[in-house]
């Protein structure tokens, strides 16, 4: 009996020291690399590129990974428009038999004119897809994600003795316009390269403190569908409404009636948003126009809910036009975008809870928080192939804790993602992200 207790004690001490040693060595490795990584982040931050134009960012990312010993393929991604180049990067490291884990970072930035005043702020201007010159900024923190991936890639290449399986690192283009994930899948991401058993990503947060990570099991972000409605009437003189079919009044009725989809048709337990974000029609006070254009965004979690909402939008719009006496050949045209659409982000609960437990061990209980889902969208969900591959996207705190406190104390909101003032705190954010991502992979691929 005594021997057994001794053995148990020895085992406990052995396991604890090994865990503590692994933790210590990861900390030491991050300490060693952090200055270089912050420098990389600042370089990337000063040189952002728009969606569909991530040429230099992708080349830099690919070269770094090649130097670390990964087998790298560039120019992965096929868009519906053949004139766009897919700047996706896929880096693979095989390390014996075991699971395949895919880590994803986005590569693109946004048409935002940076106003942070930082010494490494972007001054870049570039042409967008329609040839207009716009300012460009990494206002969503994808430069944090790229740097984080490079740091993690280095750790894992050095810690090869501690894991087995195949690691796939994806540099995904065009997330901000939500056609990048589909483009890399269309170009054979899961045929030409090892198909993952798990998919993991992180996204920085504009309100969570640097040093913390967040997780959201289940639906975390909504699907998004852009809808265009053209309400067609019969125009004429503003003083002779009886001789017209006024599309402005019909548009007003449609906008109000659409509100009943969420309030009267949808279950209160299925979150949905129907927002009319744009309305354009008419030229002058005394002219009843022929047409009014509406632009909507629809958000939902479940696919069947999304489909039902889209059907309701079409039914209500066409029904109101009929009620207004608009002839059939002038019926409203309702278009659901096939390109500005993305699926929901569903964080497979078992995987998410398993990694949250790893984060608690690596970062401490006080630095791991469970977060509420949001109705924002992202195209990460496609990489799970409609929830067939367990996937999870966790949240990386990126804001100076003093600023979070000040914001809470004064009730003044912090600059959000996509804001010209968004300013992540590089060092603690990267430290936390690299430790979290590395330990997540070591958990899933442990020997
Ligand atoms: Zn974004
Ligand atoms: Zn983003």
Tab-separated table of C-alpha atoms and ligand atoms in Angstrom:
chain	number	residue	atom	x	y	z
A	1	UNK	CA	0.000	0.000	0.000
A	2	UNK	CA	2.757	2.367	1.014
A	3	UNK	CA	4.604	1.559	-2.180
A	4	UNK	CA	1.518	2.308	-4.182
A	5	UNK	CA	1.122	5.718	-2.492
A	6	UNK	CA	4.778	6.442	-3.161
A	7	UNK	CA	4.361	5.517	-6.814
A	8	UNK	CA	1.240	7.673	-7.089
A	9	UNK	CA	3.042	10.580	-5.441
A	10	UNK	CA	5.991	10.158	-7.773
A	11	UNK	CA	3.673	10.071	-10.780
A	12	UNK	CA	1.886	13.235	-9.645
A	13	UNK	CA	5.135	15.083	-9.105
A	14	UNK	CA	6.445	13.849	-12.453
A	15	UNK	CA	3.314	14.982	-14.327
A	16	UNK	CA	3.214	18.339	-12.565
A	17	UNK	CA	6.884	19.033	-13.250
A	18	UNK	CA	6.530	18.003	-16.890
A	19	UNK	CA	3.506	20.299	-17.295
A	20	UNK	CA	5.288	23.103	-15.474
A	21	UNK	CA	8.400	22.533	-17.581
A	22	UNK	CA	6.424	22.569	-20.844
A	23	UNK	CA	4.718	25.785	-19.710
A	24	UNK	CA	8.015	27.326	-18.673
A	25	UNK	CA	9.693	26.437	-21.947
A	26	UNK	CA	6.799	27.883	-23.963
A	27	UNK	CA	7.004	31.121	-21.924
A	28	UNK	CA	10.763	31.251	-22.448
A	29	UNK	CA	10.383	30.665	-26.184
A	30	UNK	CA	7.807	33.460	-26.465
A	31	UNK	CA	10.101	35.748	-24.409
A	32	UNK	CA	12.940	35.012	-26.794
A	33	UNK	CA	10.892	35.795	-29.932
A	34	UNK	CA	8.523	38.537	-28.804
A	35	UNK	CA	10.631	41.565	-29.828
A	36	UNK	CA	11.081	40.213	-33.360
A	37	UNK	CA	7.374	39.367	-33.578
A	38	UNK	CA	6.293	42.843	-32.483
A	39	UNK	CA	8.621	44.247	-35.173
A	40	UNK	CA	6.988	41.932	-37.749
A	41	UNK	CA	3.554	43.094	-36.610
A	42	UNK	CA	4.501	46.761	-37.019
A	43	UNK	CA	5.891	46.092	-40.499
A	44	UNK	CA	2.681	44.325	-41.521
A	45	UNK	CA	0.559	47.048	-39.936
A	46	UNK	CA	2.295	49.734	-41.989
A	47	UNK	CA	1.778	47.801	-45.243
A	48	UNK	CA	-1.868	46.666	-45.423
A	49	UNK	CA	-3.450	45.348	-48.625
A	50	UNK	CA	-7.110	45.232	-49.652
A	51	UNK	CA	-9.132	42.042	-50.144
A	52	UNK	CA	-8.286	40.339	-53.497
A	53	UNK	CA	-4.965	42.256	-53.534
A	54	UNK	CA	-2.957	40.576	-50.734
A	55	UNK	CA	0.052	39.882	-52.988
A	56	UNK	CA	2.935	41.171	-50.832
A	57	UNK	CA	1.436	40.079	-47.527
A	58	UNK	CA	0.975	36.544	-48.885
A	59	UNK	CA	4.523	36.416	-50.274
A	60	UNK	CA	5.974	37.582	-46.933
A	61	UNK	CA	3.883	35.052	-45.001
A	62	UNK	CA	4.871	32.234	-47.384
A	63	UNK	CA	8.591	33.047	-47.219
A	64	UNK	CA	8.618	33.130	-43.425
A	65	UNK	CA	6.923	29.737	-43.225
A	66	UNK	CA	9.276	28.235	-45.807
A	67	UNK	CA	12.242	29.360	-43.694
A	68	UNK	CA	10.684	27.566	-40.717
A	69	UNK	CA	10.642	24.287	-42.654
A	70	UNK	CA	7.031	24.174	-43.873
A	71	UNK	CA	6.097	22.988	-47.361
A	72	UNK	CA	4.404	26.063	-48.782
A	73	UNK	CA	2.035	26.527	-51.729
A	74	UNK	CA	1.120	30.033	-52.871
A	75	UNK	CA	-1.661	31.488	-54.993
A	76	UNK	CA	-4.356	29.186	-53.652
A	77	UNK	CA	-7.882	30.478	-54.313
A	78	UNK	CA	-10.286	30.720	-57.238
A	79	UNK	CA	-12.859	33.514	-57.306
A	80	UNK	CA	-16.024	33.668	-59.356
A	81	UNK	CA	-14.449	36.589	-61.199
A	82	UNK	CA	-11.481	35.109	-63.079
A	83	UNK	CA	-9.616	38.441	-63.191
A	84	UNK	CA	-9.018	38.235	-59.424
A	85	UNK	CA	-5.966	36.290	-58.216
A	86	UNK	CA	-6.301	34.037	-55.203
A	87	UNK	CA	-3.473	34.974	-52.850
A	88	UNK	CA	-4.109	32.134	-50.404
A	89	UNK	CA	-1.115	30.427	-48.780
A	90	UNK	CA	-1.116	26.831	-47.539
A	91	UNK	CA	1.810	25.615	-45.426
A	92	UNK	CA	2.061	21.976	-44.376
A	93	UNK	CA	4.278	20.245	-41.811
A	94	UNK	CA	3.994	16.465	-41.581
A	95	UNK	CA	5.177	14.882	-38.365
A	96	UNK	CA	4.194	11.214	-38.419
A	97	UNK	CA	0.823	9.542	-38.028
A	98	UNK	CA	-1.812	11.514	-36.121
A	99	UNK	CA	-4.597	14.037	-36.532
A	100	UNK	CA	-4.572	16.842	-39.084
A	101	UNK	CA	-5.130	20.294	-37.605
A	102	UNK	CA	-5.700	23.398	-39.714
A	103	UNK	CA	-4.993	26.865	-38.304
A	104	UNK	CA	-6.356	29.813	-40.209
A	105	UNK	CA	-5.381	33.471	-40.402
A	106	UNK	CA	-6.809	36.102	-42.710
A	107	UNK	CA	-4.451	38.221	-44.830
A	108	UNK	CA	-6.550	41.217	-45.924
A	109	UNK	CA	-7.098	44.761	-44.653
A	110	UNK	CA	-9.855	47.375	-45.050
A	111	UNK	CA	-10.540	50.613	-46.936
A	112	UNK	CA	-10.146	52.757	-43.801
A	113	UNK	CA	-8.070	55.928	-43.349
A	114	UNK	CA	-6.055	55.248	-40.188
A	115	UNK	CA	-6.273	57.927	-37.486
A	116	UNK	CA	-4.423	56.306	-34.578
A	117	UNK	CA	-1.380	58.582	-34.894
A	118	UNK	CA	0.896	55.641	-34.098
A	119	UNK	CA	4.476	55.798	-35.408
A	120	UNK	CA	3.758	52.646	-37.447
A	121	UNK	CA	0.319	53.789	-38.654
A	122	UNK	CA	-0.570	52.967	-42.249
A	123	UNK	CA	-0.206	55.684	-44.871
A	124	UNK	CA	-1.031	53.291	-47.680
A	125	UNK	CA	-3.386	54.217	-50.485
A	126	UNK	CA	-4.404	51.670	-53.088
A	127	UNK	CA	-6.918	51.015	-55.836
A	128	UNK	CA	-9.950	49.010	-54.863
A	129	UNK	CA	-11.744	46.469	-57.079
A	130	UNK	CA	-13.516	49.232	-58.972
A	131	UNK	CA	-10.338	51.236	-59.584
A	132	UNK	CA	-11.012	53.940	-56.964
A	133	UNK	CA	-8.091	55.103	-54.831
A	134	UNK	CA	-8.738	54.480	-51.124
A	135	UNK	CA	-6.764	54.543	-47.888
A	136	UNK	CA	-5.995	51.114	-46.458
A	137	UNK	CA	-5.671	50.012	-42.834
A	138	UNK	CA	-5.459	46.773	-40.870
A	139	UNK	CA	-8.491	47.937	-38.879
A	140	UNK	CA	-9.684	44.412	-38.068
A	141	UNK	CA	-6.357	43.232	-36.644
A	142	UNK	CA	-5.609	40.625	-39.314
A	143	UNK	CA	-1.968	41.745	-38.964
A	144	UNK	CA	-2.138	40.501	-35.359
A	145	UNK	CA	-3.499	37.188	-36.654
A	146	UNK	CA	-0.752	36.800	-39.285
A	147	UNK	CA	2.001	37.564	-36.759
A	148	UNK	CA	0.367	35.276	-34.242
A	149	UNK	CA	0.362	32.464	-36.798
A	150	UNK	CA	4.040	33.024	-37.624
A	151	UNK	CA	4.941	32.941	-33.916
A	152	UNK	CA	2.888	29.774	-33.400
A	153	UNK	CA	4.397	28.174	-36.511
A	154	UNK	CA	7.887	28.728	-35.095
A	155	UNK	CA	7.000	27.282	-31.677
A	156	UNK	CA	5.475	24.180	-33.241
A	157	UNK	CA	8.376	23.613	-35.619
A	158	UNK	CA	10.719	23.664	-32.616
A	159	UNK	CA	8.440	21.539	-30.448
A	160	UNK	CA	8.067	18.752	-33.027
A	161	UNK	CA	9.095	16.166	-30.428
A	162	UNK	CA	5.910	16.965	-28.477
A	163	UNK	CA	3.307	16.415	-31.204
A	164	UNK	CA	2.444	14.097	-34.034
A	165	UNK	CA	0.231	14.401	-37.081
A	166	UNK	CA	-0.072	16.964	-39.852
A	167	UNK	CA	-0.214	20.676	-39.289
A	168	UNK	CA	-1.781	22.838	-42.011
A	169	UNK	CA	-1.483	26.625	-41.814
A	170	UNK	CA	-3.841	28.613	-44.017
A	171	UNK	CA	-3.305	32.241	-44.953
A	172	UNK	CA	-6.789	33.092	-46.200
A	173	UNK	CA	-7.375	36.045	-48.506
A	174	UNK	CA	-10.509	38.199	-48.807
A	175	UNK	CA	-12.219	37.570	-45.473
A	176	UNK	CA	-13.549	41.135	-45.269
A	177	UNK	CA	-15.563	40.641	-48.462
A	178	UNK	CA	-16.461	37.096	-47.354
A	179	UNK	CA	-15.469	35.285	-50.535
A	180	UNK	CA	-11.961	34.136	-49.538
A	181	UNK	CA	-12.829	30.932	-47.672
A	182	UNK	CA	-15.025	29.772	-50.549
A	183	UNK	CA	-12.264	30.690	-53.026
A	184	UNK	CA	-9.652	28.492	-51.319
A	185	UNK	CA	-12.129	25.609	-50.965
A	186	UNK	CA	-13.090	25.937	-54.632
A	187	UNK	CA	-9.384	25.713	-55.463
A	188	UNK	CA	-9.101	22.364	-53.681
A	189	UNK	CA	-8.020	23.275	-50.150
A	190	UNK	CA	-9.297	19.909	-48.866
A	191	UNK	CA	-8.355	17.875	-51.990
A	192	UNK	CA	-4.895	19.158	-52.856
A	193	UNK	CA	-3.849	19.422	-49.203
A	194	UNK	CA	-4.527	17.203	-46.166
A	195	UNK	CA	-8.151	17.500	-45.024
A	196	UNK	CA	-8.300	18.589	-41.373
A	197	UNK	CA	-9.845	16.753	-38.433
A	198	UNK	CA	-9.998	20.086	-36.592
A	199	UNK	CA	-10.028	23.713	-37.720
A	200	UNK	CA	-8.973	26.509	-35.376
A	201	UNK	CA	-8.740	30.268	-35.688
A	202	UNK	CA	-8.732	33.291	-33.452
A	203	UNK	CA	-10.043	36.804	-33.899
A	204	UNK	CA	-8.878	39.786	-31.932
A	205	UNK	CA	-11.390	41.764	-29.920
A	206	UNK	CA	-11.806	45.510	-29.602
A	207	UNK	CA	-13.275	45.289	-26.105
A	208	UNK	CA	-11.557	42.385	-24.367
A	209	UNK	CA	-8.341	43.116	-22.457
A	210	UNK	CA	-4.998	42.032	-23.946
A	211	UNK	CA	-3.844	39.018	-21.953
A	212	UNK	CA	-7.262	37.339	-22.064
A	213	UNK	CA	-8.975	34.931	-24.436
A	214	UNK	CA	-12.682	34.332	-24.888
A	215	UNK	CA	-14.625	31.322	-26.125
A	216	UNK	CA	-18.220	30.795	-27.237
A	217	UNK	CA	-19.470	27.216	-27.585
A	218	UNK	CA	-22.131	26.601	-30.260
A	219	UNK	CA	-23.321	29.352	-32.609
A	220	UNK	CA	-20.951	32.280	-32.122
A	221	UNK	CA	-21.460	34.428	-35.202
A	222	UNK	CA	-24.400	34.699	-37.588
A	223	UNK	CA	-24.795	33.928	-41.256
A	224	UNK	CA	-25.049	37.006	-43.412
A	225	UNK	CA	-26.958	37.486	-46.651
A	226	UNK	CA	-27.119	40.684	-48.689
A	227	UNK	CA	-30.485	41.315	-50.339
A	228	UNK	CA	-31.224	43.846	-53.078
A	229	UNK	CA	-34.813	44.931	-53.700
A	230	UNK	CA	-35.916	47.032	-56.635
A	231	UNK	CA	-39.441	48.366	-56.119
A	232	UNK	CA	-40.869	49.378	-59.467
A	233	UNK	CA	-43.859	51.693	-59.776
A	234	UNK	CA	-45.199	54.018	-62.446
A	235	UNK	CA	-43.670	57.477	-62.144
A	236	UNK	CA	-45.204	60.833	-62.977
A	237	UNK	CA	-45.947	64.353	-61.714
A	238	UNK	CA	-45.868	64.828	-57.969
A	239	UNK	CA	-49.140	66.768	-58.204
A	240	UNK	CA	-50.964	63.911	-59.955
A	241	UNK	CA	-50.562	60.862	-57.707
A	242	UNK	CA	-53.759	59.367	-59.171
A	243	UNK	CA	-51.912	58.880	-62.470
A	244	UNK	CA	-49.002	56.981	-60.870
A	245	UNK	CA	-48.082	53.987	-58.751
A	246	UNK	CA	-45.765	55.554	-56.189
A	247	UNK	CA	-42.763	53.270	-55.402
A	248	UNK	CA	-41.677	55.531	-52.520
A	249	UNK	CA	-44.855	54.836	-50.541
A	250	UNK	CA	-44.605	51.132	-51.419
A	251	UNK	CA	-40.965	51.121	-50.219
A	252	UNK	CA	-42.019	52.759	-46.946
A	253	UNK	CA	-44.702	50.107	-46.408
A	254	UNK	CA	-42.285	47.317	-47.278
A	255	UNK	CA	-39.692	48.587	-44.790
A	256	UNK	CA	-42.222	48.637	-41.965
A	257	UNK	CA	-43.795	45.315	-42.923
A	258	UNK	CA	-40.364	43.639	-42.965
A	259	UNK	CA	-40.124	44.398	-39.238
A	260	UNK	CA	-42.878	41.846	-38.635
A	261	UNK	CA	-40.638	39.013	-39.844
A	262	UNK	CA	-38.580	39.182	-36.661
A	263	UNK	CA	-41.426	40.227	-34.346
A	264	UNK	CA	-44.275	38.002	-35.639
A	265	UNK	CA	-42.929	35.192	-37.854
A	266	UNK	CA	-39.684	34.153	-36.192
A	267	UNK	CA	-39.416	32.221	-32.944
A	268	UNK	CA	-38.027	34.453	-30.170
A	269	UNK	CA	-35.562	31.632	-29.524
A	270	UNK	CA	-33.991	31.933	-32.989
A	271	UNK	CA	-32.049	35.198	-33.259
A	272	UNK	CA	-32.586	37.057	-36.546
A	273	UNK	CA	-31.757	40.554	-37.792
A	274	UNK	CA	-33.349	42.192	-40.841
A	275	UNK	CA	-31.776	45.602	-41.484
A	276	UNK	CA	-32.538	47.917	-44.375
A	277	UNK	CA	-29.224	49.725	-44.654
A	278	UNK	CA	-29.788	51.721	-47.801
A	279	UNK	CA	-32.711	53.316	-49.655
A	280	UNK	CA	-32.414	55.274	-52.874
A	281	UNK	CA	-35.100	56.660	-55.106
A	282	UNK	CA	-36.234	59.823	-56.798
A	283	UNK	CA	-34.580	63.008	-58.032
A	284	UNK	CA	-36.758	65.985	-57.124
A	285	UNK	CA	-39.566	67.235	-54.848
A	286	UNK	CA	-42.317	67.130	-57.419
A	287	UNK	CA	-41.542	63.959	-59.339
A	288	UNK	CA	-42.848	60.524	-58.415
A	289	UNK	CA	-40.017	58.201	-59.514
A	290	UNK	CA	-40.270	54.918	-61.393
A	291	UNK	CA	-38.121	52.924	-58.986
A	292	UNK	CA	-36.744	52.719	-55.456
A	293	UNK	CA	-33.774	50.538	-54.493
A	294	UNK	CA	-33.336	48.975	-51.068
A	295	UNK	CA	-30.279	47.153	-49.731
A	296	UNK	CA	-30.689	44.791	-46.795
A	297	UNK	CA	-28.571	42.573	-44.625
A	298	UNK	CA	-30.075	39.463	-43.043
A	299	UNK	CA	-28.425	37.735	-40.079
A	300	UNK	CA	-29.397	34.384	-38.583
A	301	UNK	CA	-27.772	31.346	-36.963
A	302	UNK	CA	-29.685	28.363	-38.356
A	303	UNK	CA	-29.759	27.737	-42.088
A	304	UNK	CA	-33.480	26.841	-42.085
A	305	UNK	CA	-34.238	30.140	-40.329
A	306	UNK	CA	-32.192	32.062	-42.890
A	307	UNK	CA	-34.093	30.422	-45.764
A	308	UNK	CA	-37.463	31.148	-44.150
A	309	UNK	CA	-36.571	34.827	-43.587
A	310	UNK	CA	-35.478	35.266	-47.210
A	311	UNK	CA	-38.737	33.692	-48.421
A	312	UNK	CA	-40.702	36.062	-46.143
A	313	UNK	CA	-38.879	39.112	-47.511
A	314	UNK	CA	-39.823	38.126	-51.050
A	315	UNK	CA	-43.445	37.303	-50.149
A	316	UNK	CA	-44.039	40.528	-48.175
A	317	UNK	CA	-42.414	42.781	-50.772
A	318	UNK	CA	-44.331	41.280	-53.677
A	319	UNK	CA	-47.584	41.189	-51.674
A	320	UNK	CA	-47.421	44.893	-50.832
A	321	UNK	CA	-46.775	45.748	-54.469
A	322	UNK	CA	-49.873	43.760	-55.457
A	323	UNK	CA	-51.915	45.547	-52.768
A	324	UNK	CA	-50.729	48.894	-54.178
A	325	UNK	CA	-52.031	47.918	-57.603
A	326	UNK	CA	-48.641	47.629	-59.288
A	327	UNK	CA	-49.065	45.484	-62.411
A	328	UNK	CA	-47.367	42.066	-62.588
A	329	UNK	CA	-44.845	43.161	-65.194
A	330	UNK	CA	-43.651	45.849	-62.731
A	331	UNK	CA	-43.479	43.475	-59.734
A	332	UNK	CA	-40.535	44.100	-57.353
A	333	UNK	CA	-37.265	42.367	-58.167
A	334	UNK	CA	-35.833	40.669	-55.060
A	335	UNK	CA	-32.263	39.376	-55.359
A	336	UNK	CA	-30.372	37.326	-52.775
A	337	UNK	CA	-26.656	37.850	-53.346
A	338	UNK	CA	-24.665	34.744	-54.190
A	339	UNK	CA	-21.344	36.405	-53.430
A	340	UNK	CA	-22.143	38.617	-50.435
A	341	UNK	CA	-23.283	35.701	-48.341
A	342	UNK	CA	-21.665	33.672	-45.611
A	343	UNK	CA	-22.609	30.830	-43.313
A	344	UNK	CA	-22.814	31.036	-39.526
A	345	UNK	CA	-19.789	30.377	-37.317
A	346	UNK	CA	-20.574	27.340	-35.207
A	347	UNK	CA	-17.995	26.498	-32.579
A	348	UNK	CA	-18.278	22.759	-32.091
A	349	UNK	CA	-19.018	22.629	-28.336
A	350	UNK	CA	-16.850	19.634	-27.374
A	351	UNK	CA	-13.771	20.987	-29.143
A	352	UNK	CA	-14.402	24.499	-27.812
A	353	UNK	CA	-14.742	23.356	-24.172
A	354	UNK	CA	-11.679	21.111	-24.544
A	355	UNK	CA	-9.557	24.026	-25.755
A	356	UNK	CA	-11.025	26.403	-23.146
A	357	UNK	CA	-9.742	23.978	-20.473
A	358	UNK	CA	-6.284	24.108	-22.115
A	359	UNK	CA	-6.385	27.925	-22.089
A	360	UNK	CA	-7.240	27.893	-18.372
A	361	UNK	CA	-4.183	25.711	-17.716
A	362	UNK	CA	-1.922	27.857	-19.917
A	363	UNK	CA	-3.160	31.364	-19.137
A	364	UNK	CA	-4.901	31.031	-15.769
A	365	UNK	CA	-8.630	30.896	-14.973
A	366	UNK	CA	-8.893	34.698	-14.638
A	367	UNK	CA	-7.730	35.156	-18.237
A	368	UNK	CA	-10.272	32.884	-19.912
A	369	UNK	CA	-13.827	34.156	-20.339
A	370	UNK	CA	-16.963	32.701	-21.852
A	371	UNK	CA	-18.458	35.214	-24.297
A	372	UNK	CA	-21.957	35.756	-25.672
A	373	UNK	CA	-22.564	35.042	-29.369
A	374	UNK	CA	-22.908	38.027	-31.725
A	375	UNK	CA	-24.816	38.689	-34.955
A	376	UNK	CA	-21.685	39.823	-36.807
A	377	UNK	CA	-20.444	37.513	-39.533
A	378	UNK	CA	-17.302	36.008	-40.921
A	379	UNK	CA	-16.568	33.316	-43.498
A	380	UNK	CA	-14.707	30.937	-41.168
A	381	UNK	CA	-17.815	28.693	-41.033
A	382	UNK	CA	-17.235	27.487	-44.601
A	383	UNK	CA	-13.994	25.806	-43.520
A	384	UNK	CA	-16.043	23.432	-41.344
A	385	UNK	CA	-17.932	22.235	-44.457
A	386	UNK	CA	-21.368	22.877	-42.923
A	387	UNK	CA	-20.272	21.714	-39.475
A	388	UNK	CA	-18.887	18.383	-40.743
A	389	UNK	CA	-15.379	19.203	-39.490
A	390	UNK	CA	-15.186	20.299	-35.831
A	391	UNK	CA	-14.100	23.931	-35.866
A	392	UNK	CA	-13.739	26.715	-33.347
A	393	UNK	CA	-12.854	30.371	-33.490
A	394	UNK	CA	-11.765	31.873	-30.210
A	395	UNK	CA	-11.474	35.524	-29.229
A	396	UNK	CA	-8.178	37.190	-28.440
A	397	UNK	CA	-8.227	40.214	-26.153
A	398	UNK	CA	-6.273	43.036	-27.790
A	399	UNK	CA	-7.022	46.230	-25.863
A	400	UNK	CA	-4.924	47.997	-23.256
A	401	UNK	CA	-6.517	46.914	-19.920
A	402	UNK	CA	-6.298	50.522	-18.624
A	403	UNK	CA	-8.423	51.680	-21.570
A	404	UNK	CA	-11.005	48.922	-20.971
A	405	UNK	CA	-11.270	50.031	-17.337
A	406	UNK	CA	-11.558	53.692	-18.281
A	407	UNK	CA	-14.255	52.855	-20.831
A	408	UNK	CA	-16.239	50.901	-18.217
A	409	UNK	CA	-15.812	53.644	-15.595
A	410	UNK	CA	-16.865	56.473	-17.885
A	411	UNK	CA	-19.360	54.609	-20.062
A	412	UNK	CA	-17.505	55.755	-23.196
A	413	UNK	CA	-17.316	53.012	-25.813
A	414	UNK	CA	-13.919	51.953	-27.155
A	415	UNK	CA	-13.157	52.182	-30.894
A	416	UNK	CA	-14.633	49.053	-32.476
A	417	UNK	CA	-13.102	46.721	-35.041
A	418	UNK	CA	-13.047	48.452	-38.467
A	419	UNK	CA	-12.657	51.834	-36.733
A	420	UNK	CA	-9.905	54.206	-37.920
A	421	UNK	CA	-8.902	54.425	-34.243
A	422	UNK	CA	-8.669	50.690	-33.490
A	423	UNK	CA	-5.341	50.157	-31.774
A	424	UNK	CA	-4.434	46.708	-30.457
A	425	UNK	CA	-1.680	46.476	-27.863
A	426	UNK	CA	0.815	44.283	-29.746
A	427	UNK	CA	3.019	42.655	-27.126
A	428	UNK	CA	0.610	41.179	-24.563
A	429	UNK	CA	-1.858	40.347	-27.335
A	430	UNK	CA	0.704	38.356	-29.315
A	431	UNK	CA	2.132	36.662	-26.219
A	432	UNK	CA	-1.322	35.434	-25.230
A	433	UNK	CA	-2.376	34.460	-28.744
A	434	UNK	CA	0.770	32.444	-29.447
A	435	UNK	CA	0.609	30.653	-26.107
A	436	UNK	CA	-3.081	29.867	-26.600
A	437	UNK	CA	-2.749	28.696	-30.205
A	438	UNK	CA	0.394	26.631	-29.561
A	439	UNK	CA	-1.058	24.922	-26.506
A	440	UNK	CA	-4.305	24.226	-28.399
A	441	UNK	CA	-2.384	22.418	-31.138
A	442	UNK	CA	-0.220	20.535	-28.618
A	443	UNK	CA	-3.417	19.338	-26.929
A	444	UNK	CA	-5.019	18.095	-30.139
A	445	UNK	CA	-1.830	16.523	-31.520
A	446	UNK	CA	-0.135	15.361	-28.327
A	447	UNK	CA	1.984	12.215	-28.394
B	1	LIG	ZN1	-13.277	42.677	-40.259
B	2	LIG	ZN1	-11.544	40.372	-39.029
